[in-house]
Tab-separated table of C-alpha atoms in Angstrom:
chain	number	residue	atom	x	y	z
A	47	UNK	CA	-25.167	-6.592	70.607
A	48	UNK	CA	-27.692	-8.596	72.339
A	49	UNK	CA	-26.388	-12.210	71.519
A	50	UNK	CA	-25.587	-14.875	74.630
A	51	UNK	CA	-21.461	-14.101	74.118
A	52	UNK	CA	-21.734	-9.844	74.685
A	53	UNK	CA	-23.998	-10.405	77.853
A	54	UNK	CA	-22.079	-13.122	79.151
A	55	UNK	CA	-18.886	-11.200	78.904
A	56	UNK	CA	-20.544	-7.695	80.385
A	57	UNK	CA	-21.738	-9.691	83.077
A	58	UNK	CA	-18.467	-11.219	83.867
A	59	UNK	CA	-16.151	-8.061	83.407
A	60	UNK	CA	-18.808	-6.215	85.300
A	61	UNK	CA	-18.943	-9.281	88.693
A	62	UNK	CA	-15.196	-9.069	88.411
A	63	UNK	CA	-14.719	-5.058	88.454
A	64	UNK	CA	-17.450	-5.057	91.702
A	65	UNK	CA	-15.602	-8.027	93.804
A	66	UNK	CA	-12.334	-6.221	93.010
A	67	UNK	CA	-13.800	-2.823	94.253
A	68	UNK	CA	-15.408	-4.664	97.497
A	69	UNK	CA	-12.460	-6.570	98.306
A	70	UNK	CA	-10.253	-2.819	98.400
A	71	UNK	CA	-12.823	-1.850	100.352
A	72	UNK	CA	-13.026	-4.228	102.879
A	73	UNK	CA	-9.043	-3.553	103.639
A	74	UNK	CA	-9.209	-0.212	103.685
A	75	UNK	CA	-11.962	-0.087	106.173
A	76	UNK	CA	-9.278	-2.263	108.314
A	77	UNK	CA	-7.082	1.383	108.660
A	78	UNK	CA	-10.099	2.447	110.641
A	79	UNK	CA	-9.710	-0.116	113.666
A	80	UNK	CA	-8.697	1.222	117.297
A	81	UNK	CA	-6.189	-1.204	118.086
A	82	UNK	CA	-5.032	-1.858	122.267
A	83	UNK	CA	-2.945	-4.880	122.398
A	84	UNK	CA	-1.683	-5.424	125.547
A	85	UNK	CA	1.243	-8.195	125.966
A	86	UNK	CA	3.756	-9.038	129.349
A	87	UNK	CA	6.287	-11.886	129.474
A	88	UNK	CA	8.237	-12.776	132.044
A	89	UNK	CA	11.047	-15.461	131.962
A	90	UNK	CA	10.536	-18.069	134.562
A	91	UNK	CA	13.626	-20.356	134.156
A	92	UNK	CA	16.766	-20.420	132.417
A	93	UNK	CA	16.784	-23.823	131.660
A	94	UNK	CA	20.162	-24.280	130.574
A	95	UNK	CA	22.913	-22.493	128.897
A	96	UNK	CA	25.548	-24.245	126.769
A	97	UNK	CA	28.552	-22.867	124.691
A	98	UNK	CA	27.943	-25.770	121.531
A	99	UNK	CA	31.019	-28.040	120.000
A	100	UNK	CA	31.382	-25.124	116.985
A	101	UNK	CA	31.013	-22.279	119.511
A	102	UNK	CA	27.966	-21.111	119.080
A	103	UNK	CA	26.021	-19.818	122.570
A	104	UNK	CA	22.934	-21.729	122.749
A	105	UNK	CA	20.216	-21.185	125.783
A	106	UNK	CA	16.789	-22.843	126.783
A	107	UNK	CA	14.371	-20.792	128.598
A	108	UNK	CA	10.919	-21.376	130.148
A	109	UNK	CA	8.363	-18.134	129.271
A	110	UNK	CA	5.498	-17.353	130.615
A	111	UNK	CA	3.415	-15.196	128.321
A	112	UNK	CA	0.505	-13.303	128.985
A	113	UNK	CA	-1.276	-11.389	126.113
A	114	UNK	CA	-4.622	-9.765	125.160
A	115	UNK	CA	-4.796	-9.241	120.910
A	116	UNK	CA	-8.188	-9.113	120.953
A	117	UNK	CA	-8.489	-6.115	119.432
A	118	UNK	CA	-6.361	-6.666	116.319
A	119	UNK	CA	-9.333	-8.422	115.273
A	120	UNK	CA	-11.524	-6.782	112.150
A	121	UNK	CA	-14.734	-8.283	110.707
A	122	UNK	CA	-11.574	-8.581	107.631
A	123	UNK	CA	-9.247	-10.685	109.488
A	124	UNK	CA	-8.900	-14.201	108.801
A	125	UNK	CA	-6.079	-14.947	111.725
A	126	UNK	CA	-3.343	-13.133	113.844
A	127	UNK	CA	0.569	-14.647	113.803
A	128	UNK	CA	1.711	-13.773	117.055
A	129	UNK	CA	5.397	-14.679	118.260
A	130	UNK	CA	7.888	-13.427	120.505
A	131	UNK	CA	11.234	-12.767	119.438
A	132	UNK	CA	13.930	-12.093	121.630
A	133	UNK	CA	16.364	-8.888	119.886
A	134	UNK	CA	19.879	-7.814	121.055
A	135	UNK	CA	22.505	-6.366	119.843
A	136	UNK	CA	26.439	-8.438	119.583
A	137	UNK	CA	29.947	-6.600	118.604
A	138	UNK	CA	29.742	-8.517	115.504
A	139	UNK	CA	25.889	-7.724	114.400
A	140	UNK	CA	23.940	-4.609	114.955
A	141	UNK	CA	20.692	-6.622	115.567
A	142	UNK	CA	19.756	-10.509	116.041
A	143	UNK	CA	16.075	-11.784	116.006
A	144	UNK	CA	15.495	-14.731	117.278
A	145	UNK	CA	12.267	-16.339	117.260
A	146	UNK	CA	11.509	-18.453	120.480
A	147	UNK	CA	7.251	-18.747	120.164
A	148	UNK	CA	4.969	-18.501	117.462
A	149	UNK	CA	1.129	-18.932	117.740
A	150	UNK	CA	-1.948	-18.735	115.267
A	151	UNK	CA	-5.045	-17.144	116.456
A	152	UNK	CA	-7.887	-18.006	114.458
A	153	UNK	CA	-10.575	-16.005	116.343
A	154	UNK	CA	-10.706	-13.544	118.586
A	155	UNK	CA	-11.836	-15.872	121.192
A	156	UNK	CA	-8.328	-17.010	121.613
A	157	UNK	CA	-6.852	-13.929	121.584
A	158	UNK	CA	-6.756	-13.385	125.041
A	159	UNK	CA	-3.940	-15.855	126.600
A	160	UNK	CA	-1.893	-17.005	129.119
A	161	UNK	CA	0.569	-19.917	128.265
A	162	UNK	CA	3.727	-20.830	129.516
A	163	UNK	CA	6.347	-22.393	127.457
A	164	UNK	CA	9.853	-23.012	126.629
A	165	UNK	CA	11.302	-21.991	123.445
A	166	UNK	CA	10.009	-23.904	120.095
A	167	UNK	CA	12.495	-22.696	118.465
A	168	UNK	CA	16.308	-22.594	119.691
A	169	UNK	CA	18.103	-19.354	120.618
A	170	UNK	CA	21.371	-19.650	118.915
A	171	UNK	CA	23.720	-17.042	118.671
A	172	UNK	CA	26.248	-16.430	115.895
A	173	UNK	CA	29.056	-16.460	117.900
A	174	UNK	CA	29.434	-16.697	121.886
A	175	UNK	CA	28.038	-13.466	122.733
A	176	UNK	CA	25.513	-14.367	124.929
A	177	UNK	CA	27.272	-14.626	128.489
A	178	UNK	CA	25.380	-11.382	130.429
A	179	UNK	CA	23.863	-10.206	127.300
A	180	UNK	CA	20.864	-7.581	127.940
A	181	UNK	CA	18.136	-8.414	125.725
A	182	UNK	CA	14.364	-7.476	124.680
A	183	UNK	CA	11.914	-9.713	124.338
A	184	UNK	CA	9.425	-8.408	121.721
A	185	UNK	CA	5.904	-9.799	121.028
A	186	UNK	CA	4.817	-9.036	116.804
A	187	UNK	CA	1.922	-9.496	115.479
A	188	UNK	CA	1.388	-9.877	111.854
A	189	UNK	CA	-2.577	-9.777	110.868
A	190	UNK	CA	-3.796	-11.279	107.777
A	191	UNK	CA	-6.810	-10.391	106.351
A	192	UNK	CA	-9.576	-12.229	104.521
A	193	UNK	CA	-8.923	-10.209	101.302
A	194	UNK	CA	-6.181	-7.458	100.883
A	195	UNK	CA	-3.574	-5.229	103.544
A	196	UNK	CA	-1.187	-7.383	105.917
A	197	UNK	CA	-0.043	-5.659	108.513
A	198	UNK	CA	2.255	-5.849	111.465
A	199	UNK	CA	3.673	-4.897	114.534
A	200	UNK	CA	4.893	-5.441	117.769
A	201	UNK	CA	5.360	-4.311	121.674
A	202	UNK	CA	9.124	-4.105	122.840
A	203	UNK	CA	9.518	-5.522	126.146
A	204	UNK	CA	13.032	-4.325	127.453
A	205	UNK	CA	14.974	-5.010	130.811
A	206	UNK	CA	15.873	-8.819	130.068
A	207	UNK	CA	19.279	-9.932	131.399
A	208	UNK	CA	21.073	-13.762	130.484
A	209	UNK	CA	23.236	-15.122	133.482
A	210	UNK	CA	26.894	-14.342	133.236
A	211	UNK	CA	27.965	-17.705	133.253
A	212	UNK	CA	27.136	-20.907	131.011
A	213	UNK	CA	24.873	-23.206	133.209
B	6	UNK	CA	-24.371	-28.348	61.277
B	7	UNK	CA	-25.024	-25.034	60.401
B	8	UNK	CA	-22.670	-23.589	62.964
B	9	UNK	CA	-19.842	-25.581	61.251
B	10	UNK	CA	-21.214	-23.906	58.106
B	11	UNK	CA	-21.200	-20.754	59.147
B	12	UNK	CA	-17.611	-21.418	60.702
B	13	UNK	CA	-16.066	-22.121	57.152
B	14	UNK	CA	-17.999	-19.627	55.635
B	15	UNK	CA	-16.769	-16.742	57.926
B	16	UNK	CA	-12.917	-17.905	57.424
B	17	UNK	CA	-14.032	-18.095	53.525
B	18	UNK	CA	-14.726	-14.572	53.751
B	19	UNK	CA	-12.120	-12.820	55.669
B	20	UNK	CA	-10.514	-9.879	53.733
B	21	UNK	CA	-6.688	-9.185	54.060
B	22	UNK	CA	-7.238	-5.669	55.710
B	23	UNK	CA	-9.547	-7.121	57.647
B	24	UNK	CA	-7.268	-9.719	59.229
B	25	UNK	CA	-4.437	-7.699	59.801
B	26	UNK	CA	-6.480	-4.802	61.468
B	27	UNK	CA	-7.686	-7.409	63.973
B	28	UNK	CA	-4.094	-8.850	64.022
B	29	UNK	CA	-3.073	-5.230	65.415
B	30	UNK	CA	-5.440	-5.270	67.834
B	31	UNK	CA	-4.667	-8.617	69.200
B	32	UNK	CA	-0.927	-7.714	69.017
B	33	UNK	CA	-1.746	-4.417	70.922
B	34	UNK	CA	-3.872	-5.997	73.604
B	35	UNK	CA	-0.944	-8.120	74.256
B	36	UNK	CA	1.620	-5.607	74.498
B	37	UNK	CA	-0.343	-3.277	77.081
B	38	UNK	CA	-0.303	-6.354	79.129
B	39	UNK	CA	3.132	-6.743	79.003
B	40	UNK	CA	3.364	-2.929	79.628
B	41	UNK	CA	1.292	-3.279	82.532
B	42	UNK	CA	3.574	-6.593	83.870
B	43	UNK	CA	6.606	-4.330	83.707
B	44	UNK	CA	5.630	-1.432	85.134
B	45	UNK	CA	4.191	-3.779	88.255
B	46	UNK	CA	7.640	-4.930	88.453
B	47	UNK	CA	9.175	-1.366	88.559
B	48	UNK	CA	6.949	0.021	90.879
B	49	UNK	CA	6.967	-3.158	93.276
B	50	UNK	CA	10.494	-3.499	93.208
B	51	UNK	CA	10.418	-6.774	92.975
B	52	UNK	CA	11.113	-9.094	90.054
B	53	UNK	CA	7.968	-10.653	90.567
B	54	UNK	CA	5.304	-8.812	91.912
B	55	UNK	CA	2.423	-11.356	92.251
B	56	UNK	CA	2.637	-14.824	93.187
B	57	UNK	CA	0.641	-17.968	93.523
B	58	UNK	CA	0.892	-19.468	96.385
B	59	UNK	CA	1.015	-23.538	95.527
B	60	UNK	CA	1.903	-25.129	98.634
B	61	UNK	CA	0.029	-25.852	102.049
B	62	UNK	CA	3.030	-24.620	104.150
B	63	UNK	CA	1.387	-21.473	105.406
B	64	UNK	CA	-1.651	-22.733	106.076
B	65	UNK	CA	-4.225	-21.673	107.486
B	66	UNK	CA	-3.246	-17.969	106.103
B	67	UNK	CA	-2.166	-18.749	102.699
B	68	UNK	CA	-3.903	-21.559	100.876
B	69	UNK	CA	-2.971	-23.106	98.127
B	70	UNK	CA	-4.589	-20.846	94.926
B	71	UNK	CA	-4.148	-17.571	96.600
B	72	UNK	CA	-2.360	-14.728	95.065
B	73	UNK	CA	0.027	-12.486	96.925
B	74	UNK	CA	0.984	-8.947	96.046
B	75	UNK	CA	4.651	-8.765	96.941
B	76	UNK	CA	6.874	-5.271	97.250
B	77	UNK	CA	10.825	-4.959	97.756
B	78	UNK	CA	12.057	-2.067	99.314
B	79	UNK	CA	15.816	-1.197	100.709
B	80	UNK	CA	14.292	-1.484	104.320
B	81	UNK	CA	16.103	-4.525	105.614
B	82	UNK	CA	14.828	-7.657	106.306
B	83	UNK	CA	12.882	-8.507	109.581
B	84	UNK	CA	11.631	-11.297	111.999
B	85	UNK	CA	8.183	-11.765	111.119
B	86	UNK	CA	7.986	-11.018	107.635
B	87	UNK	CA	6.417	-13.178	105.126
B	88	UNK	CA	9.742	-13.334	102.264
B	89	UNK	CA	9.681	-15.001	98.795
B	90	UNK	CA	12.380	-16.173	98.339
B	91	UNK	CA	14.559	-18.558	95.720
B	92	UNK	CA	17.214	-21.121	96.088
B	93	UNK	CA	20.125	-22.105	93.650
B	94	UNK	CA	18.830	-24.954	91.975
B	95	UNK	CA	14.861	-24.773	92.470
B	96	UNK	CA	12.983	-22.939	90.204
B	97	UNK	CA	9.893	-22.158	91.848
B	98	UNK	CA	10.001	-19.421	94.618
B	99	UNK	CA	8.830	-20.224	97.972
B	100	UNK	CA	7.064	-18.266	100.371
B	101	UNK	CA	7.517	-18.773	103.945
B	102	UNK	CA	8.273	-16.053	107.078
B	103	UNK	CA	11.328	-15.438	108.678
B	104	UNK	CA	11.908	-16.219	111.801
B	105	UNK	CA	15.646	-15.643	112.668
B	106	UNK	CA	17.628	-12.388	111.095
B	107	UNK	CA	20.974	-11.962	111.869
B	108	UNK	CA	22.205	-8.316	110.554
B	109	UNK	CA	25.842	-7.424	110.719
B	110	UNK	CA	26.454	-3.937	111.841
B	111	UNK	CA	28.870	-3.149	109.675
B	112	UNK	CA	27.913	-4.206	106.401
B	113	UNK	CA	24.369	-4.728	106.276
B	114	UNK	CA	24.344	-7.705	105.373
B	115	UNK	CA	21.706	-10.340	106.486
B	116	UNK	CA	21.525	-13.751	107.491
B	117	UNK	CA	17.274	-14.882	107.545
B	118	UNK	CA	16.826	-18.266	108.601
B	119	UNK	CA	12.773	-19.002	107.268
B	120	UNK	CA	10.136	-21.608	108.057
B	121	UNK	CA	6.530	-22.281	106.642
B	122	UNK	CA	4.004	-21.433	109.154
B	123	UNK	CA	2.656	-24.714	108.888
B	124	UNK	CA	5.472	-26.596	109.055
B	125	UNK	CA	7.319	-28.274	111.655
B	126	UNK	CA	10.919	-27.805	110.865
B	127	UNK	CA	12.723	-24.588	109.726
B	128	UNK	CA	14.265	-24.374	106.010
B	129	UNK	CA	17.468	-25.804	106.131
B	130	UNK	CA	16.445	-28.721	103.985
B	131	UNK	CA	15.336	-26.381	101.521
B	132	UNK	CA	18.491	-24.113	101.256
B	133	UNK	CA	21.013	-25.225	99.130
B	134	UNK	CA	24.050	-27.882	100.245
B	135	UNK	CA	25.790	-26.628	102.561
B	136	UNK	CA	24.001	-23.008	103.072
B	137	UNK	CA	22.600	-22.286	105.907
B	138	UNK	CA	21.291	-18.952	105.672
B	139	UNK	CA	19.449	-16.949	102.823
B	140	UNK	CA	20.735	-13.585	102.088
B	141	UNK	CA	19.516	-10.212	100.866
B	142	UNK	CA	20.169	-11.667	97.284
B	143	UNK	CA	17.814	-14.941	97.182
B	144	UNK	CA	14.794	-12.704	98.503
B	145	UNK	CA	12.718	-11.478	95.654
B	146	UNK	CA	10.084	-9.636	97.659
B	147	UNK	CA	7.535	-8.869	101.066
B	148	UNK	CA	4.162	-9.962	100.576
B	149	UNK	CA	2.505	-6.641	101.711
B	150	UNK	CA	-1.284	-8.211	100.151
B	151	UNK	CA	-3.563	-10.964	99.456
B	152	UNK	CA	-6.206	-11.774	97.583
B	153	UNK	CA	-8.035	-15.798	97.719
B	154	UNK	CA	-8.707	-17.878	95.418
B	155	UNK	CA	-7.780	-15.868	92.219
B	156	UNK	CA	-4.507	-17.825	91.439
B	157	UNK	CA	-6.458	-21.494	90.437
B	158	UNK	CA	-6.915	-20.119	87.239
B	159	UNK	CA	-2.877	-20.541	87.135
B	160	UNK	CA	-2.634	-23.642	89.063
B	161	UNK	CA	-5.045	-25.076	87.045
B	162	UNK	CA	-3.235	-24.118	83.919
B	163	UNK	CA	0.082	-24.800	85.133
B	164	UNK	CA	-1.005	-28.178	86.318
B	165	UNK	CA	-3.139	-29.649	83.590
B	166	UNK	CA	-1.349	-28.036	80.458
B	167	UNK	CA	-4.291	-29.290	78.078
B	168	UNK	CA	-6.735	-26.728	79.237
B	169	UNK	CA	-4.656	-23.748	78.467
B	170	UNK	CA	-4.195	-25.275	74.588
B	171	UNK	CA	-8.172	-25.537	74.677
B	172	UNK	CA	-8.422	-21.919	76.080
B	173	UNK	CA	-5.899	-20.472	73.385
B	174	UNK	CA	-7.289	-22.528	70.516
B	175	UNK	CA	-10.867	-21.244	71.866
B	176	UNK	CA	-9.586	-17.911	71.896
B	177	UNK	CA	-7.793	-18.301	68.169
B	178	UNK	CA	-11.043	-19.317	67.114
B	179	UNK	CA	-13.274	-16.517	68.183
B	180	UNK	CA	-10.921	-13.644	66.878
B	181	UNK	CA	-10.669	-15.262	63.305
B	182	UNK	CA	-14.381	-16.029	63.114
B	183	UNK	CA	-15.804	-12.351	64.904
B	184	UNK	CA	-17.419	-10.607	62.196
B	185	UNK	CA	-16.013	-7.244	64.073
């Protein structure tokens, strides 16, 4: 009962059970956050806007984005994924996502930002849908932790408009 | 010496009931644990409910030796969310976010175009010939949690095969020779 082996494994079964029980706790203590973000975007420039050889609507756009995610952060979280997604709706589909910007924020010093860009990604439709198409451009947020919960979500920003003719 | 001594004279002495009772118990300690795997799977929803991540495509969230806790509900798929996912002809699942969904209103279905948060170029390569979307169907699962560093115990086993034999014949060893 006393031998090197039984301590060794109490010991071990007994380090494992506690990390397991800190590491729940440490999530759950993220539900407790009060969490402002505040996000705006505004579209600067449509850069161009193409109908592509196999049909598909394709448009470049220049984004200015201003954000302030600071208070996603938790003494728990080990980054935010922000990106901005613009959503609308086609005959054909009921929604479309497309991603246009995607950032990591590894601290919460660089969670408060300003940045202008044009799309990393490209905004394709399925289809040629996208002549005068109202659209919302929505900023998510997915936080990861250090141990445990992800969790998401995101500010709708509505009242977007593309031109009514290819350019 | 005398530990090899007292080795042979253990297995020497092991008594038929004795064996099989401990036989039992090894045989029950691995069911439960296959209990347990399948009633993870059932109540995640998703074939497999806990991966490992291998790769350093989602770095710096995910690194390579983490474990993630996946669930699959009927809520559909959405920009944003981190999907496993599998593709005709590779075996191991991948795990990257989505970060185009394309959902048709009438049927529901999906079209998720995914990319590693690390990498540079969206998963088209990865898909199979020809496909350039992933459906509903390839996605095994959300990762909803995470916990670091647990999953090198697989890697490591995975990866350098010889340990695991040492670990099992280690294992073998100890239940024939306990004296309980």
């Amino acid at each position: 009962m006393h031998s090197f082996g039984y301590r060794a494994n109490a010991l071990l079964t007994f380090a494992v059970t506690i990390l397991a029980f800190i590491c729940a706790i440490a999530s759950f203590s993220d539900n407790f956050s009060n969490q402002t973000p505040s996000a705006q975007i505004q579209i600067l420039n449509i850069n161009w806007f193409q109908k592509q050889p196999h049909g598909n609507d394709e448009v470049s756009l220049t984004l200015n984005v201003t954000a302030d995610l600071q208070s996603l952060f938790t003494w728990n979280t080990k980054q935010v994924f922000a990106f901005v997604a613009a959503e609308y709706e086609t005959s054909k589909n009921a929604l479309n996502q497309v991603s246009l910007w995607d950032a990591i924020i590894p601290e919460k010093e660089h969670a408060k930002f300003w940045i202008q860009i044009s799309n990393k990604y490209r905004f394709i439709d399925q289809g040629h849908n996208l002549r005068g198409k109202d659209f919302n451009l929505t900023l998510h947020w997915h936080v990861m932790p250090k141990t445990g919960k992800m969790f998401a979500d995101k500010i709708v920003m509505s009242g977007y408009r593309l031109p009514n003719a290819y350019r | 010496m005398g530990f090899i001594g007292d080795t042979v004279d253990s297995i020497k002495s092991i008594k038929t009931r004795q064996l099989l009772s401990q036989a039992i118990t090894l045989g029950m300690i691995v069911t439960s644990a296959l209990i347990i795997w399948k009633a993870l799977i059932c109540v995640t929803g998703s074939e497999s409910p806990v991966v490992v991540v291998l790769s350093e495509s989602m770095e710096p969230g995910f690194q390579r030796g983490d474990i993630l806790f996946l669930r699959m509900t009927k809520e559909p798929i959405r920009a944003g969310e981190i999907v496993v996912f599998s593709v005709d002809g590779r075996e191991i699942p991948i795990v990257h976010r989505a970060i185009k969904v394309h959902e048709r209103g009438d049927t529901k279905e999906v079209d998720v175009l995914t990319k590693g948060d690390n990498n540079d170029i969206d998963d088209i390569g990865l898909y199979a010939e020809g496909q350039l979307w992933l459906h509903r169907h390839h996605i095994m699962g959300r990762a909803v949690g995470f916990l670091p560093y647990v999953g090198w115990v697989t890697i490591i086993m995975t990866e350098k095969p010889i340990i695991k034999y040492i670990l099992i014949g280690a294992l073998g060893l100890l239940v024939i020779t306990s004296k309980d």
